[in-house]
Amino acid sequence: MITTDQLKDMLEREQALRRYLDVDAKIVQLEEEELRTQDPAFWEDAKRAEAQMKVVKDLKKWIELYREVHDAAEELSLAFEYVKEGITSEEEVDAAYNRTKELIENLEFRNMLREEADQMCCVLKINSGAGGTESQDWASMLMRMYMRWGESNDYKVTISNLQDGDEAGIKTVTMNIEGDYAYGYLKGENGVHRLVRVSPYNAQGKRMTSFASVFVTPLVDDTIEVQIDPSCISWDTFRSGGAGGQNVNKVESGVRLRYQYKDPYTGEEEEILIENTETRDQPKNRENAMRQLRSILYDKEMQRRMAERVKVEAGKKKIEWGSQIRSYVFDDRRVKDHRTNHQTSDVNGVMDGKIDDFIKAYLMEFAGADSE
């Protein structure tokens, strides 16, 4: 059975969370925010109303999560007292302890996602590296890994653009992952992912190294203001579909958006290219492409702010955008993150989407520093 010190630790962590989250202030704020929604003219401005409802929803969620922790801690404390009187068993106390610990750790972890963009959905793009079929196969394996992760966490995963590889795998894929804190959890996946294995595409059975890059940006909705210059936009349309037969779309429903972006701070210019073939409806694909453009422009501003923080906190360890972050060595049964040194021998589990331990290790080490 648990000790008195273990009980004390849980109760202290529960109280610490109440302070860190400023739960009492959130309860007062929630009452004020809900009063605003009762204004008869509230829904006249749909955009503002939607933003207000999101504020209410977020406050409610934090309060509910804390109350769940608080109730579990109280039950644990009572169970610990009742076991002395023979009302509860030692097994029931241990079960209450494990439940309380899990709830506290989950809330402590979630509290690390404090950036404005963390709570958003995200766009995740995978590009195969040099190496032909082997790298394209690796890119498709990563796509499956993130899709399985999304499904296991009850996120909605949709593919907005996919280009098949020449013989196998994929050249590139863009996925929307929708759900609370999708960007916060996946932002640490940015970078180059390295695969080492005996290639099935090599006749000599040689050990091959392949690379694929992953880019994650917050999926911005209409409640976020992003400045887009319509004069910098041009559109192309094309037929979308598979290799042939019934999969070929006879209508040019695929859209290609080109945006001539000029950095407002440096004056540097670049073309942002977005392709969307998500639906057979061209207007809908245009809408989705514009949504992705807003996300990219928003992310550029977020990256600039992060870069400014890096200058101020030059002594702190930071993650460089696009750097090699993780190695997947199949024949050695090892997946290792080079930033946190977290590793596992469960290669099959990782490729089936079990990457939460890597995500947690990254956020535990870097999320706090990014939020300061």
Short mmCIF file of C-alpha atoms in Angstrom, two decimals:
data_model
loop_
_atom_site.label_atom_id
_atom_site.label_comp_id
_atom_site.label_asym_id
_atom_site.label_seq_id
_atom_site.Cartn_x
_atom_site.Cartn_y
_atom_site.Cartn_z
CA MET A 1 0.00 0.00 0.00
CA ILE A 2 1.07 3.60 -0.49
CA THR A 3 2.89 5.48 2.26
CA THR A 4 1.92 8.65 4.09
CA ASP A 5 4.65 10.50 2.15
CA GLN A 6 3.18 9.37 -1.17
CA LEU A 7 -0.25 10.63 -0.13
CA LYS A 8 1.26 13.94 1.00
CA ASP A 9 3.07 14.32 -2.34
CA MET A 10 -0.17 13.85 -4.31
CA LEU A 11 -2.08 16.35 -2.18
CA GLU A 12 0.71 18.93 -2.48
CA ARG A 13 0.84 18.53 -6.27
CA GLU A 14 -2.94 18.95 -6.47
CA GLN A 15 -2.72 22.22 -4.52
CA ALA A 16 0.24 23.37 -6.62
CA LEU A 17 -1.84 22.86 -9.77
CA ARG A 18 -4.62 24.98 -8.30
CA ARG A 19 -2.08 27.81 -7.89
CA TYR A 20 -0.30 27.34 -11.24
CA LEU A 21 -3.57 27.24 -13.16
CA ASP A 22 -5.04 30.08 -11.08
CA VAL A 23 -8.28 28.09 -10.89
CA ASP A 24 -10.09 30.55 -8.59
CA ALA A 25 -9.46 33.41 -11.04
CA LYS A 26 -10.58 31.20 -13.95
CA ILE A 27 -13.89 30.47 -12.19
CA VAL A 28 -14.55 34.21 -11.78
CA GLN A 29 -13.48 34.90 -15.37
CA LEU A 30 -15.77 32.14 -16.66
CA GLU A 31 -18.79 33.78 -14.99
CA GLU A 32 -17.89 37.12 -16.60
CA GLU A 33 -17.32 35.60 -20.05
CA GLU A 34 -20.61 33.67 -19.90
CA LEU A 35 -22.46 36.90 -19.03
CA ARG A 36 -21.18 38.42 -22.28
CA THR A 37 -22.80 35.60 -24.27
CA GLN A 38 -26.21 36.52 -22.84
CA ASP A 39 -26.22 39.90 -24.60
CA PRO A 40 -29.22 39.95 -27.02
CA ALA A 41 -26.92 41.28 -29.77
CA PHE A 42 -24.27 38.62 -29.11
CA TRP A 43 -24.76 36.62 -32.34
CA GLU A 44 -25.01 39.65 -34.62
CA ASP A 45 -21.24 39.43 -35.13
CA ALA A 46 -20.78 35.71 -35.79
CA LYS A 47 -17.00 35.89 -35.91
CA ARG A 48 -16.70 37.65 -32.57
CA ALA A 49 -19.33 35.35 -31.05
CA GLU A 50 -17.40 32.28 -32.18
CA ALA A 51 -14.20 33.64 -30.63
CA GLN A 52 -16.06 34.37 -27.38
CA MET A 53 -17.54 30.87 -27.22
CA LYS A 54 -14.06 29.45 -27.67
CA VAL A 55 -12.84 31.46 -24.66
CA VAL A 56 -15.73 30.06 -22.59
CA LYS A 57 -15.07 26.52 -23.77
CA ASP A 58 -11.34 26.73 -22.93
CA LEU A 59 -12.00 28.09 -19.44
CA LYS A 60 -14.56 25.37 -18.76
CA LYS A 61 -12.12 22.70 -19.90
CA TRP A 62 -9.33 23.83 -17.56
CA ILE A 63 -11.74 24.09 -14.61
CA GLU A 64 -13.23 20.64 -15.34
CA LEU A 65 -9.78 19.06 -15.62
CA TYR A 66 -8.70 20.56 -12.30
CA ARG A 67 -11.95 19.54 -10.56
CA GLU A 68 -11.40 15.98 -11.75
CA VAL A 69 -7.94 16.06 -10.12
CA HIS A 70 -9.34 17.66 -6.95
CA ASP A 71 -12.12 15.06 -6.60
CA ALA A 72 -9.66 12.19 -7.18
CA ALA A 73 -7.27 13.60 -4.54
CA GLU A 74 -10.14 13.88 -2.02
CA GLU A 75 -11.22 10.31 -2.71
CA LEU A 76 -7.64 9.13 -2.25
CA SER A 77 -7.37 10.95 1.07
CA LEU A 78 -10.63 9.44 2.31
CA ALA A 79 -9.67 5.96 1.14
CA PHE A 80 -6.37 6.26 3.02
CA GLU A 81 -8.28 7.09 6.22
CA TYR A 82 -10.95 4.42 5.71
CA VAL A 83 -8.43 1.61 5.27
CA LYS A 84 -7.47 2.03 8.93
CA GLU A 85 -11.09 1.31 9.85
CA GLY A 86 -11.38 -1.62 7.47
CA ILE A 87 -13.93 0.16 5.27
CA THR A 88 -11.69 0.08 2.18
CA SER A 89 -8.98 -2.37 1.15
CA GLU A 90 -5.31 -1.63 0.51
CA GLU A 91 -5.87 -2.54 -3.15
CA GLU A 92 -8.61 0.12 -3.41
CA VAL A 93 -6.26 2.72 -1.91
CA ASP A 94 -3.53 1.83 -4.41
CA ALA A 95 -6.03 2.02 -7.27
CA ALA A 96 -7.18 5.48 -6.09
CA TYR A 97 -3.53 6.57 -5.84
CA ASN A 98 -2.72 5.42 -9.38
CA ARG A 99 -5.78 7.18 -10.79
CA THR A 100 -4.95 10.42 -8.95
CA LYS A 101 -1.32 10.28 -10.06
CA GLU A 102 -2.31 9.76 -13.70
CA LEU A 103 -4.77 12.68 -13.66
CA ILE A 104 -2.23 14.99 -11.99
CA GLU A 105 0.56 14.06 -14.42
CA ASN A 106 -1.72 14.58 -17.41
CA LEU A 107 -2.78 18.02 -16.20
CA GLU A 108 0.81 19.01 -15.32
CA PHE A 109 1.79 17.96 -18.84
CA ARG A 110 -1.05 19.88 -20.47
CA ASN A 111 -0.15 22.97 -18.46
CA MET A 112 3.15 23.07 -20.35
CA LEU A 113 1.29 23.91 -23.57
CA ARG A 114 0.83 27.61 -22.89
CA GLU A 115 1.66 29.20 -26.24
CA GLU A 116 -1.24 30.80 -28.12
CA ALA A 117 -0.88 28.37 -31.02
CA ASP A 118 -0.55 25.22 -28.87
CA GLN A 119 -4.29 24.67 -28.55
CA MET A 120 -4.86 24.81 -32.32
CA CYS A 121 -5.27 22.05 -34.88
CA CYS A 122 -2.31 21.61 -37.22
CA VAL A 123 -1.12 21.03 -40.76
CA LEU A 124 1.54 18.31 -40.99
CA LYS A 125 3.55 18.00 -44.21
CA ILE A 126 6.02 15.20 -45.03
CA ASN A 127 8.54 15.43 -47.88
CA SER A 128 10.70 12.49 -48.93
CA GLY A 129 14.43 13.21 -49.08
CA ALA A 130 17.01 12.30 -51.70
CA GLY A 131 17.24 8.57 -52.32
CA GLY A 132 14.38 7.73 -54.64
CA THR A 133 12.12 4.80 -53.81
CA GLU A 134 13.69 4.08 -50.43
CA SER A 135 13.09 7.63 -49.14
CA GLN A 136 9.62 7.74 -50.68
CA ASP A 137 8.74 4.50 -48.89
CA TRP A 138 10.06 6.00 -45.65
CA ALA A 139 7.87 9.09 -46.14
CA SER A 140 4.79 6.85 -46.51
CA MET A 141 5.75 4.99 -43.31
CA LEU A 142 5.90 8.30 -41.43
CA MET A 143 2.52 9.28 -42.88
CA ARG A 144 1.02 6.06 -41.52
CA MET A 145 2.72 6.62 -38.14
CA TYR A 146 1.15 10.07 -37.70
CA MET A 147 -2.23 8.89 -38.97
CA ARG A 148 -2.23 6.05 -36.43
CA TRP A 149 -1.17 8.48 -33.68
CA GLY A 150 -4.01 10.83 -34.63
CA GLU A 151 -6.60 8.06 -34.70
CA SER A 152 -5.49 6.68 -31.32
CA ASN A 153 -5.88 10.16 -29.80
CA ASP A 154 -9.32 10.74 -31.36
CA TYR A 155 -8.11 13.43 -33.74
CA LYS A 156 -9.68 13.91 -37.17
CA VAL A 157 -7.00 13.29 -39.83
CA THR A 158 -7.62 14.29 -43.44
CA ILE A 159 -5.25 14.33 -46.41
CA SER A 160 -5.38 17.60 -48.35
CA ASN A 161 -2.66 16.76 -50.87
CA LEU A 162 -0.80 13.56 -51.75
CA GLN A 163 1.77 12.84 -54.46
CA ASP A 164 2.58 9.17 -54.96
CA GLY A 165 6.16 7.97 -55.35
CA ASP A 166 7.55 6.76 -58.67
CA GLU A 167 7.49 3.06 -57.73
CA ALA A 168 6.37 2.92 -54.10
CA GLY A 169 5.67 5.25 -51.19
CA ILE A 170 5.00 8.97 -51.53
CA LYS A 171 6.90 12.07 -52.58
CA THR A 172 4.91 14.40 -50.36
CA VAL A 173 1.74 14.53 -48.29
CA THR A 174 -0.09 17.31 -46.48
CA MET A 175 -2.44 16.30 -43.66
CA ASN A 176 -4.80 18.28 -41.47
CA ILE A 177 -4.90 16.98 -37.90
CA GLU A 178 -7.89 18.48 -36.11
CA GLY A 179 -8.53 18.37 -32.37
CA ASP A 180 -7.60 20.20 -29.17
CA TYR A 181 -3.86 20.85 -28.77
CA ALA A 182 -2.88 18.95 -31.93
CA TYR A 183 -0.25 21.59 -32.76
CA GLY A 184 1.03 21.76 -29.19
CA TYR A 185 1.66 18.02 -29.12
CA LEU A 186 3.13 17.72 -32.60
CA LYS A 187 5.20 20.90 -32.89
CA GLY A 188 8.27 19.01 -31.67
CA GLU A 189 8.05 16.70 -34.70
CA ASN A 190 9.44 19.46 -36.95
CA GLY A 191 12.69 18.39 -38.55
CA VAL A 192 14.45 15.59 -40.38
CA HIS A 193 13.61 11.97 -39.54
CA ARG A 194 16.31 9.41 -40.39
CA LEU A 195 15.70 5.75 -41.19
CA VAL A 196 18.41 3.06 -41.15
CA ARG A 197 17.42 -0.43 -42.34
CA VAL A 198 18.26 -3.28 -44.70
CA SER A 199 16.40 -2.02 -47.74
CA PRO A 200 13.83 -4.28 -49.43
CA TYR A 201 14.51 -2.26 -52.59
CA ASN A 202 18.22 -3.11 -52.68
CA ALA A 203 19.09 -6.38 -54.41
CA GLN A 204 22.32 -6.77 -52.41
CA GLY A 205 20.45 -6.43 -49.11
CA LYS A 206 22.57 -3.48 -48.04
CA ARG A 207 21.92 -1.32 -45.00
CA MET A 208 20.51 1.96 -46.33
CA THR A 209 19.97 5.38 -44.75
CA SER A 210 16.96 7.44 -45.80
CA PHE A 211 15.64 10.84 -44.80
CA ALA A 212 12.28 12.57 -44.77
CA SER A 213 11.41 16.03 -43.47
CA VAL A 214 8.38 16.86 -41.37
CA PHE A 215 6.89 20.36 -41.12
CA VAL A 216 4.15 21.19 -38.62
CA THR A 217 2.25 24.48 -38.62
CA PRO A 218 -0.82 25.56 -36.62
CA LEU A 219 -4.07 25.30 -38.57
CA VAL A 220 -5.48 28.79 -38.29
CA ASP A 221 -9.22 29.34 -38.27
CA ASP A 222 -11.22 32.46 -39.11
CA THR A 223 -10.97 33.78 -35.56
CA ILE A 224 -7.23 34.52 -36.06
CA GLU A 225 -6.45 37.72 -37.95
CA VAL A 226 -3.85 37.16 -40.68
CA GLN A 227 -3.06 39.83 -43.28
CA ILE A 228 -3.26 38.46 -46.84
CA ASP A 229 -2.71 40.72 -49.86
CA PRO A 230 -5.17 39.56 -52.59
CA SER A 231 -2.98 41.11 -55.29
CA CYS A 232 -0.20 38.62 -54.40
CA ILE A 233 -2.41 35.57 -55.08
CA SER A 234 -2.65 33.63 -58.32
CA TRP A 235 -4.50 30.38 -58.99
CA ASP A 236 -4.05 27.37 -61.28
CA THR A 237 -6.42 24.44 -61.61
CA PHE A 238 -5.68 20.86 -62.57
CA ARG A 239 -7.28 17.44 -62.66
CA SER A 240 -6.82 15.46 -59.47
CA GLY A 241 -6.95 11.71 -59.08
CA GLY A 242 -5.00 8.50 -59.09
CA ALA A 243 -3.07 6.60 -61.71
CA GLY A 244 -6.00 6.12 -64.06
CA GLY A 245 -9.35 4.46 -64.63
CA GLN A 246 -12.22 5.56 -62.46
CA ASN A 247 -9.91 7.46 -60.11
CA VAL A 248 -9.14 10.14 -62.69
CA ASN A 249 -11.14 13.30 -62.14
CA LYS A 250 -12.45 14.58 -65.48
CA VAL A 251 -12.98 18.06 -64.00
CA GLU A 252 -10.18 20.40 -62.96
CA SER A 253 -11.10 20.35 -59.26
CA GLY A 254 -7.50 20.43 -57.97
CA VAL A 255 -6.21 23.91 -57.15
CA ARG A 256 -2.73 25.35 -56.95
CA LEU A 257 -2.33 28.59 -55.00
CA ARG A 258 0.74 30.78 -55.51
CA TYR A 259 1.33 33.59 -53.04
CA GLN A 260 4.13 36.11 -53.57
CA TYR A 261 5.16 36.67 -49.97
CA LYS A 262 7.34 39.57 -48.87
CA ASP A 263 8.74 39.41 -45.35
CA PRO A 264 7.61 42.65 -43.63
CA TYR A 265 10.73 42.66 -41.44
CA THR A 266 13.54 41.73 -43.85
CA GLY A 267 12.04 42.56 -47.25
CA GLU A 268 12.97 39.09 -48.54
CA GLU A 269 10.58 37.65 -51.12
CA GLU A 270 9.50 34.06 -51.72
CA GLU A 271 6.72 32.19 -53.47
CA ILE A 272 4.46 30.10 -51.26
CA LEU A 273 2.99 27.20 -53.24
CA ILE A 274 -0.01 25.24 -51.95
CA GLU A 275 -1.84 22.43 -53.74
CA ASN A 276 -5.18 21.08 -52.57
CA THR A 277 -7.01 18.05 -53.97
CA GLU A 278 -8.96 17.20 -50.83
CA THR A 279 -12.39 17.17 -52.49
CA ARG A 280 -13.90 17.05 -55.98
CA ASP A 281 -15.34 20.51 -55.34
CA GLN A 282 -13.06 23.26 -56.66
CA PRO A 283 -14.52 26.09 -54.49
CA LYS A 284 -14.06 23.91 -51.40
CA ASN A 285 -10.46 23.16 -52.38
CA ARG A 286 -9.84 26.89 -52.85
CA GLU A 287 -11.24 27.52 -49.37
CA ASN A 288 -8.98 24.81 -47.91
CA ALA A 289 -5.93 26.21 -49.73
CA MET A 290 -6.63 29.69 -48.34
CA ARG A 291 -6.93 28.20 -44.86
CA GLN A 292 -3.51 26.60 -45.27
CA LEU A 293 -2.07 29.90 -46.52
CA ARG A 294 -3.34 31.64 -43.37
CA SER A 295 -1.71 28.89 -41.31
CA ILE A 296 1.65 29.32 -43.06
CA LEU A 297 1.63 33.11 -42.68
CA TYR A 298 0.62 32.81 -39.03
CA ASP A 299 3.41 30.31 -38.44
CA LYS A 300 5.96 32.64 -40.06
CA GLU A 301 5.04 35.30 -37.51
CA MET A 302 5.28 32.75 -34.68
CA GLN A 303 8.71 31.64 -35.93
CA ARG A 304 9.88 35.25 -36.02
CA ARG A 305 8.81 35.76 -32.42
CA MET A 306 10.58 32.55 -31.44
CA ALA A 307 13.74 33.74 -33.21
CA GLU A 308 13.59 36.99 -31.22
CA ARG A 309 13.40 34.98 -28.01
CA VAL A 310 16.37 32.91 -29.11
CA LYS A 311 18.45 36.09 -29.40
CA VAL A 312 17.48 37.10 -25.89
CA GLU A 313 18.00 33.62 -24.47
CA ALA A 314 21.12 32.80 -26.49
CA GLY A 315 22.54 30.76 -23.61
CA LYS A 316 19.65 28.32 -23.64
CA LYS A 317 19.55 25.14 -25.68
CA LYS A 318 17.19 25.54 -28.64
CA ILE A 319 15.95 23.38 -31.45
CA GLU A 320 16.93 24.53 -34.92
CA TRP A 321 14.11 24.37 -37.48
CA GLY A 322 14.72 21.58 -39.95
CA SER A 323 17.49 19.84 -38.01
CA GLN A 324 17.81 16.06 -37.77
CA ILE A 325 15.74 15.19 -34.75
CA ARG A 326 15.23 11.42 -34.61
CA SER A 327 16.76 8.17 -35.88
CA TYR A 328 14.82 4.97 -36.50
CA VAL A 329 17.31 2.07 -36.69
CA PHE A 330 15.29 -1.01 -37.58
CA ASP A 331 17.88 -3.80 -37.40
CA ASP A 332 19.21 -2.54 -34.03
CA ARG A 333 15.61 -2.27 -32.72
CA ARG A 334 16.13 1.32 -31.64
CA VAL A 335 14.39 4.68 -32.09
CA LYS A 336 16.27 7.60 -30.55
CA ASP A 337 15.49 11.31 -30.30
CA HIS A 338 18.73 13.27 -30.59
CA ARG A 339 17.39 16.32 -28.70
CA THR A 340 16.19 14.61 -25.52
CA ASN A 341 18.13 11.30 -25.79
CA HIS A 342 14.84 9.50 -25.17
CA GLN A 343 14.88 6.12 -26.89
CA THR A 344 12.94 2.86 -27.11
CA SER A 345 13.42 -0.62 -28.54
CA ASP A 346 9.73 -0.87 -29.47
CA VAL A 347 10.25 0.02 -33.14
CA ASN A 348 7.00 -1.63 -34.25
CA GLY A 349 5.03 0.26 -31.61
CA VAL A 350 6.51 3.59 -32.71
CA MET A 351 5.70 2.92 -36.36
CA ASP A 352 2.15 2.10 -35.24
CA GLY A 353 1.84 5.61 -33.82
CA LYS A 354 3.02 5.11 -30.24
CA ILE A 355 5.09 8.31 -30.08
CA ASP A 356 3.56 9.89 -26.96
CA ASP A 357 6.70 9.22 -24.89
CA PHE A 358 8.82 11.09 -27.45
CA ILE A 359 6.33 13.96 -27.52
CA LYS A 360 6.26 14.14 -23.72
CA ALA A 361 10.07 14.01 -23.43
CA TYR A 362 10.40 16.90 -25.89
CA LEU A 363 7.77 19.06 -24.19
CA MET A 364 9.13 18.32 -20.70
CA GLU A 365 12.56 19.59 -21.79
CA PHE A 366 11.70 22.44 -24.15
CA ALA A 367 8.09 23.62 -23.73
CA GLY A 368 8.78 25.41 -20.45
CA ALA A 369 11.70 27.33 -21.94
CA ASP A 370 9.64 28.32 -25.00
CA SER A 371 6.87 29.71 -22.82
CA GLU A 372 9.03 31.93 -20.65
#
